[in-house]
Coordinates of C-alpha atoms in Angstrom, one line a residue:
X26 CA 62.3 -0.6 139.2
X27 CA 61.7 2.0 136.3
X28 CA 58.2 2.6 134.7
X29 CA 59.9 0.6 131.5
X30 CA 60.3 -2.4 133.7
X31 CA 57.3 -2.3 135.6
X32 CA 54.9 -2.1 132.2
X33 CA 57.1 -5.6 130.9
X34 CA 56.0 -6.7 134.6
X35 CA 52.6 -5.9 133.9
X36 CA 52.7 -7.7 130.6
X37 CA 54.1 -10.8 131.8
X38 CA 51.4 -11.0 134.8
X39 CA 48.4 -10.4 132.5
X40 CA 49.7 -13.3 129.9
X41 CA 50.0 -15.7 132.6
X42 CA 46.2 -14.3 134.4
X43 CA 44.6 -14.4 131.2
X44 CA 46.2 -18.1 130.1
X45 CA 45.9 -19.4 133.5
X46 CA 42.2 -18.4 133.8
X47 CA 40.8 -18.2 130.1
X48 CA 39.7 -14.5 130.9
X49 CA 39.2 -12.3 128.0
X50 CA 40.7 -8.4 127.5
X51 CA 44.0 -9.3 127.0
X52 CA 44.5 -6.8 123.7
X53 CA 42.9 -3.7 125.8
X54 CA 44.8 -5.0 129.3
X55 CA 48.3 -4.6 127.1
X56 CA 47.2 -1.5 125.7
X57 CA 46.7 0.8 128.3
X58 CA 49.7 -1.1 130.4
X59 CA 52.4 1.6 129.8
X60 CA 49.9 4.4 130.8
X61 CA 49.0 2.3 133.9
X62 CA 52.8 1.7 134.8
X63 CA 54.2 5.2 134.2
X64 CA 51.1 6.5 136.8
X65 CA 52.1 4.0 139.6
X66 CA 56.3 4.5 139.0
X67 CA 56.6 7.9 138.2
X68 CA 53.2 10.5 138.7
X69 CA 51.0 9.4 141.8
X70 CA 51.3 10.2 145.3
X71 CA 50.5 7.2 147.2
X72 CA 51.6 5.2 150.2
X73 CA 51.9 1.3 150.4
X74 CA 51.4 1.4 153.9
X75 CA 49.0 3.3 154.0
X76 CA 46.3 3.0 151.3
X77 CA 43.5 4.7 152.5
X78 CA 45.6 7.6 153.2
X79 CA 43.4 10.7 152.8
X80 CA 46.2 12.6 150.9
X81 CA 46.5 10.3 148.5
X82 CA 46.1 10.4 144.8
X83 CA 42.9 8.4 143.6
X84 CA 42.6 6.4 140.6
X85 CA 39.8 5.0 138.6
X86 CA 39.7 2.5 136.1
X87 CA 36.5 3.6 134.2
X88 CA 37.5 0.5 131.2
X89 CA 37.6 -1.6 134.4
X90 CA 37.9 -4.9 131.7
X91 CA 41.4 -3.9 131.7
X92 CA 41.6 -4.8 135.2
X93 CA 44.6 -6.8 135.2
X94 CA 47.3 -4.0 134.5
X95 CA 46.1 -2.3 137.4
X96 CA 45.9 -5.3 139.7
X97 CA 49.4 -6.1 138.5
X98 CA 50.6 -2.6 139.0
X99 CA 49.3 -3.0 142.1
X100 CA 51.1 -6.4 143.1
X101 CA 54.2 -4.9 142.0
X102 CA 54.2 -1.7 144.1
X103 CA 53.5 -3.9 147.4
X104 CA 49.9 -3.4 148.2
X105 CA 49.6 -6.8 148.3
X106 CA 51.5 -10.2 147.5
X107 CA 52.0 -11.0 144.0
X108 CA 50.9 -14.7 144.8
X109 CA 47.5 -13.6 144.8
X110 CA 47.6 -12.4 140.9
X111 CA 46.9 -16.4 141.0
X112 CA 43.6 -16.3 141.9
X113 CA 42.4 -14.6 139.2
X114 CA 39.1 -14.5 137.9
X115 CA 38.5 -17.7 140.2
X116 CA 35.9 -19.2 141.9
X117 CA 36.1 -16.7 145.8
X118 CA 39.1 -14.8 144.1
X119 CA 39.2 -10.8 145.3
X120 CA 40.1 -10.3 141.9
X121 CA 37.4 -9.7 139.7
X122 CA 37.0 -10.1 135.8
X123 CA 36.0 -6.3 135.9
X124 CA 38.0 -4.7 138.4
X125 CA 36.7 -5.0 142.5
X126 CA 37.8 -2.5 144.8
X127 CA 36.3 -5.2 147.6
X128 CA 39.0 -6.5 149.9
X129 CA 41.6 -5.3 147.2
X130 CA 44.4 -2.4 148.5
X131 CA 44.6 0.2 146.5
X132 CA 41.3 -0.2 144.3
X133 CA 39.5 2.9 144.8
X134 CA 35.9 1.4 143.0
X135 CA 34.4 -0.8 140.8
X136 CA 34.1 -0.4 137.3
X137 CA 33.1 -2.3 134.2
X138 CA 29.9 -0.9 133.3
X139 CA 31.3 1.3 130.4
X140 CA 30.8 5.5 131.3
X141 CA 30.4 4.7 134.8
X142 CA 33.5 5.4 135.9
X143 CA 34.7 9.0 134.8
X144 CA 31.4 10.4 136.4
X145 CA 32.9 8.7 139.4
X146 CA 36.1 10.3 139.1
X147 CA 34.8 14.0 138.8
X148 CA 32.8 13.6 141.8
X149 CA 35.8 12.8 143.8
X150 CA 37.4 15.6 142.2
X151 CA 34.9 17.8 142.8
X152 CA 34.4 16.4 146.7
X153 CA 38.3 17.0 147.0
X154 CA 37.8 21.3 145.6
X155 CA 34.8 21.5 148.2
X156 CA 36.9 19.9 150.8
X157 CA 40.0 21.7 150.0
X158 CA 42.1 19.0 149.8
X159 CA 45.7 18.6 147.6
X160 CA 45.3 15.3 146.2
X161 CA 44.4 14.7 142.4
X162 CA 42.4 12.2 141.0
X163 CA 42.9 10.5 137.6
X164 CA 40.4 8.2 135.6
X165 CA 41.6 6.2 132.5
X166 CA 38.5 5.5 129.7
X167 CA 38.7 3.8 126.7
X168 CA 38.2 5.7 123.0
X169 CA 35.1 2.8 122.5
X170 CA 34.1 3.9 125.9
X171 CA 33.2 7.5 124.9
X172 CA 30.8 6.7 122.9
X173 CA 28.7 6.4 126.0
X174 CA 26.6 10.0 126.9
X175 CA 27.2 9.8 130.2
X176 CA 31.1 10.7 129.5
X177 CA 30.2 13.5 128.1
X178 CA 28.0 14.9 130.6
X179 CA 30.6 13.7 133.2
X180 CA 33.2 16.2 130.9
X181 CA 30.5 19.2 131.0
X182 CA 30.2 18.6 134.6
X183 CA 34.1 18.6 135.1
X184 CA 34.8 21.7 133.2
X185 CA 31.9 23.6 134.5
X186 CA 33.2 23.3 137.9
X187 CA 36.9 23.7 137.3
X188 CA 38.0 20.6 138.2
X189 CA 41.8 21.3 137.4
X190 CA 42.5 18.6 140.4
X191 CA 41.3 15.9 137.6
X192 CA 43.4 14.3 134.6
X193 CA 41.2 12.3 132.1
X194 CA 43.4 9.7 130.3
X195 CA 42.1 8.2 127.1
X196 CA 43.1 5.4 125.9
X197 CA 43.1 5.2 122.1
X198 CA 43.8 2.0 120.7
X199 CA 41.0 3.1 118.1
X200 CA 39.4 -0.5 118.8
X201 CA 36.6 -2.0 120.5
X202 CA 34.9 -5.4 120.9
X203 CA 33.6 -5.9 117.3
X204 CA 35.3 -3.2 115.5
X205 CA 37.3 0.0 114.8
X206 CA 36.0 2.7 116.7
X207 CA 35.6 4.7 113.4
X208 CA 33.5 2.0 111.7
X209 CA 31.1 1.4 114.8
X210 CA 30.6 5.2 115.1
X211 CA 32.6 7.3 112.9
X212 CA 35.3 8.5 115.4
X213 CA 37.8 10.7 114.4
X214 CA 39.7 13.4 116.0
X215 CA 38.9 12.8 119.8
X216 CA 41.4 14.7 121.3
X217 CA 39.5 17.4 119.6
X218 CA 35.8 16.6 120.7
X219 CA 37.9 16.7 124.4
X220 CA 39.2 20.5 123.5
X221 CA 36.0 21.6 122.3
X222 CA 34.0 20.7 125.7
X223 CA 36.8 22.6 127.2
X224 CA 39.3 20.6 128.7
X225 CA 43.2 21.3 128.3
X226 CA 44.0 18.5 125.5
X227 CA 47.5 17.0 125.2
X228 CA 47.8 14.2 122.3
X229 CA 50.7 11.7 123.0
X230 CA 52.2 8.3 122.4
X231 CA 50.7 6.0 124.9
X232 CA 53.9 3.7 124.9
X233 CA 56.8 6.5 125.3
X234 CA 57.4 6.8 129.2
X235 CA 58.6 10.2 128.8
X236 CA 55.7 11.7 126.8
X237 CA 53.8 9.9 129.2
X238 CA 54.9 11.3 132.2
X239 CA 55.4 15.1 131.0
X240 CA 51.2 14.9 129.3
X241 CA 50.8 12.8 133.3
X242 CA 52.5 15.8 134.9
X243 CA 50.5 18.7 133.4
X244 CA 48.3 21.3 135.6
X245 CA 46.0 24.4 134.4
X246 CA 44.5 26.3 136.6
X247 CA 40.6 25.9 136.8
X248 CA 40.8 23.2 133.6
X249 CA 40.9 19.8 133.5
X250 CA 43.2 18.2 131.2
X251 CA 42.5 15.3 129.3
X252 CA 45.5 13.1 128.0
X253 CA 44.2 11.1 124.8
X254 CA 46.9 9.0 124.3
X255 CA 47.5 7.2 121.2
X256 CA 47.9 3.4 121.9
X257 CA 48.1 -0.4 119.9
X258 CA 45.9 -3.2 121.0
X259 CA 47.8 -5.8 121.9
X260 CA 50.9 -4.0 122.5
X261 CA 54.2 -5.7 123.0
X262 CA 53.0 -9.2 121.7
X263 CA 53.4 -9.3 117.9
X264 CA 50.8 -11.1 116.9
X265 CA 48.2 -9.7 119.0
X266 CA 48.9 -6.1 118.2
X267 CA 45.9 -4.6 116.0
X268 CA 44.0 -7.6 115.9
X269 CA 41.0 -7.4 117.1
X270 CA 40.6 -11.4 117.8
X271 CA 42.6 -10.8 120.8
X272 CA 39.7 -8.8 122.8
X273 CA 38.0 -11.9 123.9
X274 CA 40.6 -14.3 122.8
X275 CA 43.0 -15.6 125.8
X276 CA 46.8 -16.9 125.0
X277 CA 46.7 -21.0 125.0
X278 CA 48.7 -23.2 123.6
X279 CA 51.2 -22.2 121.2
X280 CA 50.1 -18.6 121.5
X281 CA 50.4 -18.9 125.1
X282 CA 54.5 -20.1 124.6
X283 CA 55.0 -17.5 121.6
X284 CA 53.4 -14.5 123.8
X285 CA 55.8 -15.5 126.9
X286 CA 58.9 -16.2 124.6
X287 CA 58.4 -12.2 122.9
X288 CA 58.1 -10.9 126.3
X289 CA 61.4 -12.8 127.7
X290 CA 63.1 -11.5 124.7
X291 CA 62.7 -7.9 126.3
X292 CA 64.7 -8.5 129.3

């Protein structure tokens, strides 16, 4: 399986989690799903069998509401059996709304709490210099996300220390629950606000494989980089893309059948 067909995997799991349990997210799961398969296929070092492996690559989902992609990701690289993408977001289900790392392979921590996560993910990083270990560690936020402080101060932190073991990955769909990004806050030019608090910046398409996976690839010494990759809410399902009805909206009825008819069009 190529990243290509894993992220129309990863589509076709989170329409039938988000139908079959009414869950909400589906617009931000879809649009960080190409970043999420590309990461699992193509960049990180990880072992199925093994997946607390101490050399292995972390991962940390600081928009955990996008959960799903990663789960799926997950399900489809073997860490555990696809059957249980069917218990989500039910009643004694491992997975979680917001992504669990409890009883789930390959989850490295629970997120949700928006600007939790990246500080997180620079601590490991920064554990991993002390320690002198190899591996790198890799956190995907959301453009709504950073309008939290505390992403900020985790950025200070990370370029302050160095921390060119860590790859930040934005994810901007340039939407968020009740708005644009630029009307709830005025955001423009983030990959800028990233290069001025001294990380190495690369702007990319967040649904071409190949951009993806050259910014994914990309290593300066004593800087972290930070990816901002340019993405559409809702991608891959027509009438979800760019609306932003679809953040807590879930596909029933003849959405449901339209949304599962695009995606079989793809084959």
């Amino acid at each position: 399986m190529n990243s290509e067909q894993m992220a129309l995997e990863i589509r076709r799991h989170a329409i039938e989690m988000t139908h079959a349990s009414h869950a909400s997210h589906i617009g931000a799961i879809l649009s960080v799903t190409d970043i999420v398969a590309v990461l699992y296929n193509d960049i990180l070092n990880i072992d199925t069998s093994k997946p607390e492996d101490d050399k292995r690559d972390r991962v940390v989902l600081s928009k955990g509401h996008a959960g799903v992609s990663v789960y799926s990701a997950l399900a489809e690289k073997g860490f555990f059996n696809k059957s249980i993408l069917n218990t989500y977001y039910q009643d004694g289900s491992i997975l979680s709304g917001h992504i669990s790392h409890k009883g789930v392979a390959g989850v490295e921590i629970s997120t949700g709490s928006l600007g939790h996560g990246i500080g997180i993910a620079v601590g490991m990083a920064l554990a991993a210099k002390i320690d002198k270990k190899g591996h790198r560690v890799y956190v995907i936020v959301g453009d709504g996300e950073c309008e939290e402080g505390s992403v900020w101060e985790a950025a200070l932190f990370a370029v302050h220390h160095g921390l060119d073991n860590l790859t930040v990955v934005v994810d901007n769909n340039k939407m968020q629950a009740m708005g644009t990004c630029e009307e709830q806050l005025g955001w423009k030019d983030i990959h800028k606000k990233w290069e001025a608090f001294g990380f190495h910046t690369i702007k990319c398409d967040g649904h071409n494989h190949d951009k993806l996976k050259e910014a994914l690839s990309t290593r300066k010494i004593e800087k972290p980089v930070c990816i901002v990759a340019d993405t559409i809410k809702g991608k891959g399902i027509s009438f979800m893309e760019n609306n932003l009805l679809w953040h807590y909206r879930d596909p029933q009825g003849e959405f449901y059948e339209k949304a599962k008819k695009e995606l079989g069009e793809q084959q």
